[in-house]
Amino acid sequence: MLRYLGTGFRQFGLYPITPHARLNWEFFAVVRGRSAMQQPGEAPARLTERTLWVSPPHSQHTWAGEGSRPVRVTVFHFGSVPFALERAVREYGHLAVPLTASECRRLTELAREVRPDFQQPHEHSQLVFQWLLLELSLLVLRKLPHGPRPGSRAKAEQVVEAATAWFTENLGHNPTVDEVARRVHVSASTLRRFFQQAVRERPVRVFRRLQIERGMRLMTETPLKLDAIAEQCGFTSTSDFCRAFKAHARVSPNTWRRTLLRPPRGATETDPAHPPRSR
């Protein structure tokens, strides 16, 4: 579940940095100094301090800084995030929330606490990573505005949450949209409409992403071969799984497993999204 862990000082203002597409969800915190997320084609962003950014997979961005002045960062990458956080990102776009001094210290402590599990995973490490993701997600969600939602929007979100939960429990059987709709007591057309209202996506795309994320988890936690993983994720063949995986992650499952799952020794002190000279 935890794909990358990075801490330390960066110097983002020394050289131009080409925007790089992330393969995972990124939590990027500036805990000391000033920095800003920079997206292609946009005017330079205002530098801020004590800020936590959350960006979805395939986001292309880079980071700006104050010349040679270093910033201290803490970075976590995850293959998936809780539904509530994903919904917020789709509603607001990239999230950027302010941090207090104590929250900055806590993020630094979290990185230190989970580093042993990241560098040498054991049977309980996935629980540690889930705990980390929940703490990060709650930190962000509690800082977002929470107003009353229209009744139709609230109903859509409830149905979508029920549908994704049921599909996740049964994805090995690759349920159809019609079958999921029956399980949550709405018509297929209503389910599609609720998904558009709640997450602005078709249910089939959300369900396929859940299958791919299950595959990522199995590749992380087990030594299973791809044919067994494909079957457990509801695909009729390994080739179907590989095509769907590559469409989602932009790399094949074998490449992802080989190059992204197990970072080289010392990777916790570097950020693969930036070239070495930018540090």
PDB file of C-alpha atoms in Angstrom:
ATOM      1  CA  MET A   1       0.000   0.000   0.000  1.00  0.00           C
ATOM      2  CA  LEU A   2       2.796   2.456   0.848  1.00  0.00           C
ATOM      3  CA  ARG A   3       4.719   2.822  -2.412  1.00  0.00           C
ATOM      4  CA  TYR A   4       7.243   5.503  -1.504  1.00  0.00           C
ATOM      5  CA  LEU A   5       8.555   7.279   1.569  1.00  0.00           C
ATOM      6  CA  GLY A   6      10.784  10.329   1.279  1.00  0.00           C
ATOM      7  CA  THR A   7      12.129  12.768   3.855  1.00  0.00           C
ATOM      8  CA  GLY A   8      14.882  15.359   3.949  1.00  0.00           C
ATOM      9  CA  PHE A   9      15.924  18.674   2.455  1.00  0.00           C
ATOM     10  CA  ARG A  10      15.334  19.709  -1.164  1.00  0.00           C
ATOM     11  CA  GLN A  11      16.468  22.739  -3.160  1.00  0.00           C
ATOM     12  CA  PHE A  12      13.715  23.232  -5.695  1.00  0.00           C
ATOM     13  CA  GLY A  13      14.759  26.692  -6.854  1.00  0.00           C
ATOM     14  CA  LEU A  14      18.238  25.908  -8.225  1.00  0.00           C
ATOM     15  CA  TYR A  15      17.331  24.336 -11.575  1.00  0.00           C
ATOM     16  CA  PRO A  16      14.213  24.066 -13.761  1.00  0.00           C
ATOM     17  CA  ILE A  17      12.427  20.795 -13.052  1.00  0.00           C
ATOM     18  CA  THR A  18      10.278  19.122 -15.702  1.00  0.00           C
ATOM     19  CA  PRO A  19       6.791  18.162 -14.468  1.00  0.00           C
ATOM     20  CA  HIS A  20       6.639  14.446 -13.801  1.00  0.00           C
ATOM     21  CA  ALA A  21       3.507  12.277 -13.798  1.00  0.00           C
ATOM     22  CA  ARG A  22       3.054  10.377 -10.545  1.00  0.00           C
ATOM     23  CA  LEU A  23       1.882   6.787 -10.644  1.00  0.00           C
ATOM     24  CA  ASN A  24       0.356   6.894  -7.162  1.00  0.00           C
ATOM     25  CA  TRP A  25      -1.493   9.149  -4.769  1.00  0.00           C
ATOM     26  CA  GLU A  26       0.964  11.648  -3.346  1.00  0.00           C
ATOM     27  CA  PHE A  27       0.985  13.308   0.076  1.00  0.00           C
ATOM     28  CA  PHE A  28       3.672  16.004  -0.102  1.00  0.00           C
ATOM     29  CA  ALA A  29       4.314  18.121   3.002  1.00  0.00           C
ATOM     30  CA  VAL A  30       6.644  21.082   3.386  1.00  0.00           C
ATOM     31  CA  VAL A  31       7.479  21.086   7.078  1.00  0.00           C
ATOM     32  CA  ARG A  32      10.212  23.729   6.950  1.00  0.00           C
ATOM     33  CA  GLY A  33      10.867  26.449   4.380  1.00  0.00           C
ATOM     34  CA  ARG A  34       8.648  27.615   1.514  1.00  0.00           C
ATOM     35  CA  SER A  35       7.580  25.822  -1.627  1.00  0.00           C
ATOM     36  CA  ALA A  36       4.677  25.524  -4.080  1.00  0.00           C
ATOM     37  CA  MET A  37       3.180  23.002  -6.471  1.00  0.00           C
ATOM     38  CA  GLN A  38       3.655  24.017 -10.096  1.00  0.00           C
ATOM     39  CA  GLN A  39       1.523  22.575 -12.900  1.00  0.00           C
ATOM     40  CA  PRO A  40       2.252  22.804 -16.649  1.00  0.00           C
ATOM     41  CA  GLY A  41       0.878  25.907 -18.336  1.00  0.00           C
ATOM     42  CA  GLU A  42      -0.036  27.708 -15.116  1.00  0.00           C
ATOM     43  CA  ALA A  43       1.370  30.942 -13.741  1.00  0.00           C
ATOM     44  CA  PRO A  44       3.953  30.532 -10.970  1.00  0.00           C
ATOM     45  CA  ALA A  45       2.224  29.581  -7.740  1.00  0.00           C
ATOM     46  CA  ARG A  46       2.671  31.486  -4.500  1.00  0.00           C
ATOM     47  CA  LEU A  47       5.234  29.891  -2.213  1.00  0.00           C
ATOM     48  CA  THR A  48       3.854  28.735   1.117  1.00  0.00           C
ATOM     49  CA  GLU A  49       5.207  27.142   4.267  1.00  0.00           C
ATOM     50  CA  ARG A  50       3.776  24.395   6.473  1.00  0.00           C
ATOM     51  CA  THR A  51       1.542  22.970   3.751  1.00  0.00           C
ATOM     52  CA  LEU A  52       0.381  19.476   2.839  1.00  0.00           C
ATOM     53  CA  TRP A  53      -0.601  18.785  -0.777  1.00  0.00           C
ATOM     54  CA  VAL A  54      -2.562  15.752  -1.969  1.00  0.00           C
ATOM     55  CA  SER A  55      -2.574  14.859  -5.666  1.00  0.00           C
ATOM     56  CA  PRO A  56      -4.105  11.899  -7.537  1.00  0.00           C
ATOM     57  CA  PRO A  57      -2.346   9.377  -9.774  1.00  0.00           C
ATOM     58  CA  HIS A  58      -1.142  10.643 -13.180  1.00  0.00           C
ATOM     59  CA  SER A  59      -0.976  14.225 -11.904  1.00  0.00           C
ATOM     60  CA  GLN A  60       1.780  16.124 -13.703  1.00  0.00           C
ATOM     61  CA  HIS A  61       3.405  18.746 -11.517  1.00  0.00           C
ATOM     62  CA  THR A  62       6.676  19.862 -10.072  1.00  0.00           C
ATOM     63  CA  TRP A  63       7.804  21.987  -7.141  1.00  0.00           C
ATOM     64  CA  ALA A  64       9.084  25.542  -6.904  1.00  0.00           C
ATOM     65  CA  GLY A  65      11.307  26.987  -4.198  1.00  0.00           C
ATOM     66  CA  GLU A  66      13.298  30.010  -3.077  1.00  0.00           C
ATOM     67  CA  GLY A  67      16.515  29.743  -5.039  1.00  0.00           C
ATOM     68  CA  SER A  68      19.195  27.954  -3.061  1.00  0.00           C
ATOM     69  CA  ARG A  69      17.200  27.992   0.180  1.00  0.00           C
ATOM     70  CA  PRO A  70      16.396  24.368   1.051  1.00  0.00           C
ATOM     71  CA  VAL A  71      13.027  23.131   2.234  1.00  0.00           C
ATOM     72  CA  ARG A  72      12.425  20.120   4.425  1.00  0.00           C
ATOM     73  CA  VAL A  73       9.773  17.762   3.086  1.00  0.00           C
ATOM     74  CA  THR A  74       7.991  14.583   4.039  1.00  0.00           C
ATOM     75  CA  VAL A  75       6.494  12.595   1.154  1.00  0.00           C
ATOM     76  CA  PHE A  76       4.283   9.506   1.073  1.00  0.00           C
ATOM     77  CA  HIS A  77       2.932   7.699  -1.997  1.00  0.00           C
ATOM     78  CA  PHE A  78       0.023   5.244  -1.830  1.00  0.00           C
ATOM     79  CA  GLY A  79      -1.638   3.071  -4.428  1.00  0.00           C
ATOM     80  CA  SER A  80      -5.113   4.053  -3.220  1.00  0.00           C
ATOM     81  CA  VAL A  81      -6.799   6.321  -0.667  1.00  0.00           C
ATOM     82  CA  PRO A  82     -10.088   6.164   1.259  1.00  0.00           C
ATOM     83  CA  PHE A  83     -13.185   6.960  -0.766  1.00  0.00           C
ATOM     84  CA  ALA A  84     -13.908  10.152   1.192  1.00  0.00           C
ATOM     85  CA  LEU A  85     -10.506  11.598   0.310  1.00  0.00           C
ATOM     86  CA  GLU A  86     -10.754  10.544  -3.339  1.00  0.00           C
ATOM     87  CA  ARG A  87     -14.153  12.232  -3.532  1.00  0.00           C
ATOM     88  CA  ALA A  88     -12.720  15.434  -2.051  1.00  0.00           C
ATOM     89  CA  VAL A  89      -9.868  15.506  -4.551  1.00  0.00           C
ATOM     90  CA  ARG A  90     -12.297  15.064  -7.432  1.00  0.00           C
ATOM     91  CA  GLU A  91     -14.467  17.855  -6.037  1.00  0.00           C
ATOM     92  CA  TYR A  92     -11.773  20.395  -5.190  1.00  0.00           C
ATOM     93  CA  GLY A  93      -8.891  19.311  -7.430  1.00  0.00           C
ATOM     94  CA  HIS A  94      -5.419  19.123  -5.921  1.00  0.00           C
ATOM     95  CA  LEU A  95      -5.759  19.668  -2.195  1.00  0.00           C
ATOM     96  CA  ALA A  96      -3.479  21.993  -0.258  1.00  0.00           C
ATOM     97  CA  VAL A  97      -4.099  22.321   3.480  1.00  0.00           C
ATOM     98  CA  PRO A  98      -2.177  24.392   6.039  1.00  0.00           C
ATOM     99  CA  LEU A  99      -0.268  22.669   8.811  1.00  0.00           C
ATOM    100  CA  THR A 100       0.489  23.743  12.350  1.00  0.00           C
ATOM    101  CA  ALA A 101       3.949  23.406  13.824  1.00  0.00           C
ATOM    102  CA  SER A 102       2.811  20.374  15.846  1.00  0.00           C
ATOM    103  CA  GLU A 103       1.336  18.745  12.723  1.00  0.00           C
ATOM    104  CA  CYS A 104       4.638  19.240  10.903  1.00  0.00           C
ATOM    105  CA  ARG A 105       6.439  17.524  13.750  1.00  0.00           C
ATOM    106  CA  ARG A 106       3.886  14.720  13.668  1.00  0.00           C
ATOM    107  CA  LEU A 107       4.427  14.107   9.939  1.00  0.00           C
ATOM    108  CA  THR A 108       8.161  13.884  10.524  1.00  0.00           C
ATOM    109  CA  GLU A 109       7.564  11.440  13.374  1.00  0.00           C
ATOM    110  CA  LEU A 110       5.246   9.328  11.205  1.00  0.00           C
ATOM    111  CA  ALA A 111       7.917   8.991   8.533  1.00  0.00           C
ATOM    112  CA  ARG A 112      10.426   7.893  11.153  1.00  0.00           C
ATOM    113  CA  GLU A 113       7.993   5.417  12.719  1.00  0.00           C
ATOM    114  CA  VAL A 114       7.039   3.652   9.477  1.00  0.00           C
ATOM    115  CA  ARG A 115      10.487   3.673   7.853  1.00  0.00           C
ATOM    116  CA  PRO A 116      11.533   0.294   9.357  1.00  0.00           C
ATOM    117  CA  ASP A 117       8.365  -1.354   7.984  1.00  0.00           C
ATOM    118  CA  PHE A 118       8.913   0.258   4.595  1.00  0.00           C
ATOM    119  CA  GLN A 119      12.550  -0.793   4.323  1.00  0.00           C
ATOM    120  CA  GLN A 120      12.051  -4.314   5.684  1.00  0.00           C
ATOM    121  CA  PRO A 121       8.358  -5.284   5.467  1.00  0.00           C
ATOM    122  CA  HIS A 122       7.022  -8.054   7.689  1.00  0.00           C
ATOM    123  CA  GLU A 123       3.647  -9.647   8.345  1.00  0.00           C
ATOM    124  CA  HIS A 124       2.235  -6.618  10.191  1.00  0.00           C
ATOM    125  CA  SER A 125       3.640  -3.895   7.931  1.00  0.00           C
ATOM    126  CA  GLN A 126       0.462  -3.547   5.857  1.00  0.00           C
ATOM    127  CA  LEU A 127      -1.453  -2.709   9.046  1.00  0.00           C
ATOM    128  CA  VAL A 128       1.119  -0.031   9.797  1.00  0.00           C
ATOM    129  CA  PHE A 129       0.683   1.416   6.307  1.00  0.00           C
ATOM    130  CA  GLN A 130      -3.111   1.391   6.647  1.00  0.00           C
ATOM    131  CA  TRP A 131      -2.829   3.217   9.970  1.00  0.00           C
ATOM    132  CA  LEU A 132      -0.520   5.785   8.346  1.00  0.00           C
ATOM    133  CA  LEU A 133      -2.910   6.337   5.437  1.00  0.00           C
ATOM    134  CA  LEU A 134      -5.883   6.800   7.754  1.00  0.00           C
ATOM    135  CA  GLU A 135      -4.027   9.332   9.881  1.00  0.00           C
ATOM    136  CA  LEU A 136      -2.932  11.310   6.816  1.00  0.00           C
ATOM    137  CA  SER A 137      -6.413  11.186   5.292  1.00  0.00           C
ATOM    138  CA  LEU A 138      -8.103  12.371   8.477  1.00  0.00           C
ATOM    139  CA  LEU A 139      -5.574  15.178   8.831  1.00  0.00           C
ATOM    140  CA  VAL A 140      -6.573  16.454   5.395  1.00  0.00           C
ATOM    141  CA  LEU A 141     -10.313  15.820   5.537  1.00  0.00           C
ATOM    142  CA  ARG A 142     -10.727  17.582   8.888  1.00  0.00           C
ATOM    143  CA  LYS A 143      -9.341  20.759   7.350  1.00  0.00           C
ATOM    144  CA  LEU A 144     -11.769  20.853   4.421  1.00  0.00           C
ATOM    145  CA  PRO A 145     -15.042  22.787   4.581  1.00  0.00           C
ATOM    146  CA  HIS A 146     -17.983  20.681   5.710  1.00  0.00           C
ATOM    147  CA  GLY A 147     -21.366  22.192   4.957  1.00  0.00           C
ATOM    148  CA  PRO A 148     -24.749  20.541   4.607  1.00  0.00           C
ATOM    149  CA  ARG A 149     -25.115  18.802   1.249  1.00  0.00           C
ATOM    150  CA  PRO A 150     -28.301  18.844  -0.832  1.00  0.00           C
ATOM    151  CA  GLY A 151     -30.466  15.811  -0.239  1.00  0.00           C
ATOM    152  CA  SER A 152     -29.885  14.425  -3.745  1.00  0.00           C
ATOM    153  CA  ARG A 153     -26.107  14.741  -3.378  1.00  0.00           C
ATOM    154  CA  ALA A 154     -26.110  13.075   0.030  1.00  0.00           C
ATOM    155  CA  LYS A 155     -28.237  10.221  -1.315  1.00  0.00           C
ATOM    156  CA  ALA A 156     -25.902   9.773  -4.292  1.00  0.00           C
ATOM    157  CA  GLU A 157     -22.855   9.591  -2.025  1.00  0.00           C
ATOM    158  CA  GLN A 158     -24.516   7.024   0.250  1.00  0.00           C
ATOM    159  CA  VAL A 159     -25.420   4.779  -2.681  1.00  0.00           C
ATOM    160  CA  VAL A 160     -21.971   5.125  -4.264  1.00  0.00           C
ATOM    161  CA  GLU A 161     -20.273   4.210  -0.989  1.00  0.00           C
ATOM    162  CA  ALA A 162     -22.543   1.169  -0.603  1.00  0.00           C
ATOM    163  CA  ALA A 163     -21.937   0.141  -4.225  1.00  0.00           C
ATOM    164  CA  THR A 164     -18.159   0.423  -4.026  1.00  0.00           C
ATOM    165  CA  ALA A 165     -18.114  -1.438  -0.700  1.00  0.00           C
ATOM    166  CA  TRP A 166     -20.191  -4.310  -2.110  1.00  0.00           C
ATOM    167  CA  PHE A 167     -18.149  -4.480  -5.308  1.00  0.00           C
ATOM    168  CA  THR A 168     -14.895  -4.531  -3.319  1.00  0.00           C
ATOM    169  CA  GLU A 169     -16.138  -7.506  -1.292  1.00  0.00           C
ATOM    170  CA  ASN A 170     -17.150  -9.385  -4.441  1.00  0.00           C
ATOM    171  CA  LEU A 171     -14.763  -8.155  -7.133  1.00  0.00           C
ATOM    172  CA  GLY A 172     -13.317 -11.629  -7.632  1.00  0.00           C
ATOM    173  CA  HIS A 173     -16.567 -12.471  -9.438  1.00  0.00           C
ATOM    174  CA  ASN A 174     -16.338  -9.299 -11.597  1.00  0.00           C
ATOM    175  CA  PRO A 175     -19.939  -8.166 -10.948  1.00  0.00           C
ATOM    176  CA  THR A 176     -21.656  -6.142 -13.649  1.00  0.00           C
ATOM    177  CA  VAL A 177     -23.070  -2.674 -13.091  1.00  0.00           C
ATOM    178  CA  ASP A 178     -26.569  -4.162 -13.262  1.00  0.00           C
ATOM    179  CA  GLU A 179     -25.734  -6.658 -10.526  1.00  0.00           C
ATOM    180  CA  VAL A 180     -24.221  -3.998  -8.265  1.00  0.00           C
ATOM    181  CA  ALA A 181     -27.260  -1.784  -8.817  1.00  0.00           C
ATOM    182  CA  ARG A 182     -29.598  -4.582  -7.727  1.00  0.00           C
ATOM    183  CA  ARG A 183     -27.541  -5.130  -4.583  1.00  0.00           C
ATOM    184  CA  VAL A 184     -27.890  -1.480  -3.544  1.00  0.00           C
ATOM    185  CA  HIS A 185     -31.583  -1.379  -4.562  1.00  0.00           C
ATOM    186  CA  VAL A 186     -31.456   1.100  -7.445  1.00  0.00           C
ATOM    187  CA  SER A 187     -31.675   0.767 -11.205  1.00  0.00           C
ATOM    188  CA  ALA A 188     -28.502   0.643 -13.301  1.00  0.00           C
ATOM    189  CA  SER A 189     -29.283   4.036 -14.836  1.00  0.00           C
ATOM    190  CA  THR A 190     -29.795   5.557 -11.392  1.00  0.00           C
ATOM    191  CA  LEU A 191     -26.509   4.076 -10.201  1.00  0.00           C
ATOM    192  CA  ARG A 192     -24.691   5.626 -13.159  1.00  0.00           C
ATOM    193  CA  ARG A 193     -26.311   8.985 -12.427  1.00  0.00           C
ATOM    194  CA  PHE A 194     -25.352   8.785  -8.745  1.00  0.00           C
ATOM    195  CA  PHE A 195     -21.742   8.029  -9.651  1.00  0.00           C
ATOM    196  CA  GLN A 196     -21.635  11.098 -11.887  1.00  0.00           C
ATOM    197  CA  GLN A 197     -23.061  13.223  -9.079  1.00  0.00           C
ATOM    198  CA  ALA A 198     -20.782  11.855  -6.367  1.00  0.00           C
ATOM    199  CA  VAL A 199     -17.434  11.176  -8.048  1.00  0.00           C
ATOM    200  CA  ARG A 200     -17.896  12.417 -11.636  1.00  0.00           C
ATOM    201  CA  GLU A 201     -17.002   9.024 -13.074  1.00  0.00           C
ATOM    202  CA  ARG A 202     -18.789   6.081 -14.582  1.00  0.00           C
ATOM    203  CA  PRO A 203     -19.178   3.134 -12.189  1.00  0.00           C
ATOM    204  CA  VAL A 204     -17.394   0.773 -14.580  1.00  0.00           C
ATOM    205  CA  ARG A 205     -14.251   2.932 -14.364  1.00  0.00           C
ATOM    206  CA  VAL A 206     -14.403   3.041 -10.576  1.00  0.00           C
ATOM    207  CA  PHE A 207     -14.927  -0.715 -10.364  1.00  0.00           C
ATOM    208  CA  ARG A 208     -12.038  -1.393 -12.730  1.00  0.00           C
ATOM    209  CA  ARG A 209      -9.789   0.812 -10.594  1.00  0.00           C
ATOM    210  CA  LEU A 210     -10.793  -1.173  -7.504  1.00  0.00           C
ATOM    211  CA  GLN A 211      -9.779  -4.375  -9.287  1.00  0.00           C
ATOM    212  CA  ILE A 212      -6.402  -2.925 -10.257  1.00  0.00           C
ATOM    213  CA  GLU A 213      -5.803  -1.680  -6.724  1.00  0.00           C
ATOM    214  CA  ARG A 214      -6.583  -5.168  -5.398  1.00  0.00           C
ATOM    215  CA  GLY A 215      -4.002  -6.486  -7.863  1.00  0.00           C
ATOM    216  CA  MET A 216      -1.444  -3.983  -6.602  1.00  0.00           C
ATOM    217  CA  ARG A 217      -2.138  -5.057  -3.049  1.00  0.00           C
ATOM    218  CA  LEU A 218      -1.709  -8.727  -3.925  1.00  0.00           C
ATOM    219  CA  MET A 219       1.546  -7.996  -5.731  1.00  0.00           C
ATOM    220  CA  THR A 220       2.712  -6.107  -2.653  1.00  0.00           C
ATOM    221  CA  GLU A 221       1.652  -8.577   0.010  1.00  0.00           C
ATOM    222  CA  THR A 222       2.004 -11.963  -1.685  1.00  0.00           C
ATOM    223  CA  PRO A 223       4.358 -13.846  -4.030  1.00  0.00           C
ATOM    224  CA  LEU A 224       1.413 -14.889  -6.225  1.00  0.00           C
ATOM    225  CA  LYS A 225       1.985 -15.068  -9.957  1.00  0.00           C
ATOM    226  CA  LEU A 226       0.040 -12.846 -12.309  1.00  0.00           C
ATOM    227  CA  ASP A 227      -2.383 -15.537 -13.448  1.00  0.00           C
ATOM    228  CA  ALA A 228      -3.505 -16.170  -9.846  1.00  0.00           C
ATOM    229  CA  ILE A 229      -3.712 -12.430  -9.161  1.00  0.00           C
ATOM    230  CA  ALA A 230      -5.765 -11.862 -12.310  1.00  0.00           C
ATOM    231  CA  GLU A 231      -8.236 -14.549 -11.237  1.00  0.00           C
ATOM    232  CA  GLN A 232      -8.629 -13.150  -7.711  1.00  0.00           C
ATOM    233  CA  CYS A 233      -9.244  -9.685  -9.159  1.00  0.00           C
ATOM    234  CA  GLY A 234     -12.050 -10.880 -11.408  1.00  0.00           C
ATOM    235  CA  PHE A 235     -10.287 -10.959 -14.771  1.00  0.00           C
ATOM    236  CA  THR A 236     -10.950 -13.803 -17.186  1.00  0.00           C
ATOM    237  CA  SER A 237      -7.310 -13.975 -18.307  1.00  0.00           C
ATOM    238  CA  THR A 238      -3.866 -12.721 -17.389  1.00  0.00           C
ATOM    239  CA  SER A 239      -3.660 -10.779 -20.635  1.00  0.00           C
ATOM    240  CA  ASP A 240      -6.883  -8.911 -19.780  1.00  0.00           C
ATOM    241  CA  PHE A 241      -5.438  -8.037 -16.380  1.00  0.00           C
ATOM    242  CA  CYS A 242      -2.164  -6.852 -17.916  1.00  0.00           C
ATOM    243  CA  ARG A 243      -3.954  -4.641 -20.457  1.00  0.00           C
ATOM    244  CA  ALA A 244      -6.175  -3.106 -17.791  1.00  0.00           C
ATOM    245  CA  PHE A 245      -3.240  -2.627 -15.422  1.00  0.00           C
ATOM    246  CA  LYS A 246      -1.136  -0.869 -18.058  1.00  0.00           C
ATOM    247  CA  ALA A 247      -4.043   1.399 -18.995  1.00  0.00           C
ATOM    248  CA  HIS A 248      -4.330   2.412 -15.341  1.00  0.00           C
ATOM    249  CA  ALA A 249      -0.703   2.566 -14.191  1.00  0.00           C
ATOM    250  CA  ARG A 250       0.977   3.339 -17.544  1.00  0.00           C
ATOM    251  CA  VAL A 251       3.381   0.427 -16.984  1.00  0.00           C
ATOM    252  CA  SER A 252       2.985  -3.351 -17.118  1.00  0.00           C
ATOM    253  CA  PRO A 253       2.395  -5.318 -13.898  1.00  0.00           C
ATOM    254  CA  ASN A 254       5.836  -6.932 -14.126  1.00  0.00           C
ATOM    255  CA  THR A 255       7.533  -3.562 -14.570  1.00  0.00           C
ATOM    256  CA  TRP A 256       5.537  -2.085 -11.720  1.00  0.00           C
ATOM    257  CA  ARG A 257       6.368  -5.004  -9.456  1.00  0.00           C
ATOM    258  CA  ARG A 258      10.043  -5.007 -10.371  1.00  0.00           C
ATOM    259  CA  THR A 259      10.860  -1.288 -10.359  1.00  0.00           C
ATOM    260  CA  LEU A 260       8.273   0.375  -8.140  1.00  0.00           C
ATOM    261  CA  LEU A 261       7.402  -2.106  -5.442  1.00  0.00           C
ATOM    262  CA  ARG A 262      10.841  -2.469  -3.914  1.00  0.00           C
ATOM    263  CA  PRO A 263      12.789   0.807  -4.045  1.00  0.00           C
ATOM    264  CA  PRO A 264      16.586   0.564  -3.948  1.00  0.00           C
ATOM    265  CA  ARG A 265      18.420   0.897  -0.659  1.00  0.00           C
ATOM    266  CA  GLY A 266      18.499   4.537   0.401  1.00  0.00           C
ATOM    267  CA  ALA A 267      15.361   5.436  -1.580  1.00  0.00           C
ATOM    268  CA  THR A 268      13.752   6.928   1.533  1.00  0.00           C
ATOM    269  CA  GLU A 269      16.144   9.845   1.254  1.00  0.00           C
ATOM    270  CA  THR A 270      15.358  10.741  -2.354  1.00  0.00           C
ATOM    271  CA  ASP A 271      12.335  11.659  -4.381  1.00  0.00           C
ATOM    272  CA  PRO A 272      12.016   9.898  -7.760  1.00  0.00           C
ATOM    273  CA  ALA A 273       9.830  12.706  -9.048  1.00  0.00           C
ATOM    274  CA  HIS A 274      12.841  15.034  -9.247  1.00  0.00           C
ATOM    275  CA  PRO A 275      16.246  14.728 -10.908  1.00  0.00           C
ATOM    276  CA  PRO A 276      19.210  14.450  -8.518  1.00  0.00           C
ATOM    277  CA  ARG A 277      20.658  17.854  -9.367  1.00  0.00           C
ATOM    278  CA  SER A 278      17.489  19.617  -8.128  1.00  0.00           C
ATOM    279  CA  ARG A 279      18.258  18.698  -4.552  1.00  0.00           C
TER     280      ARG A 279
END
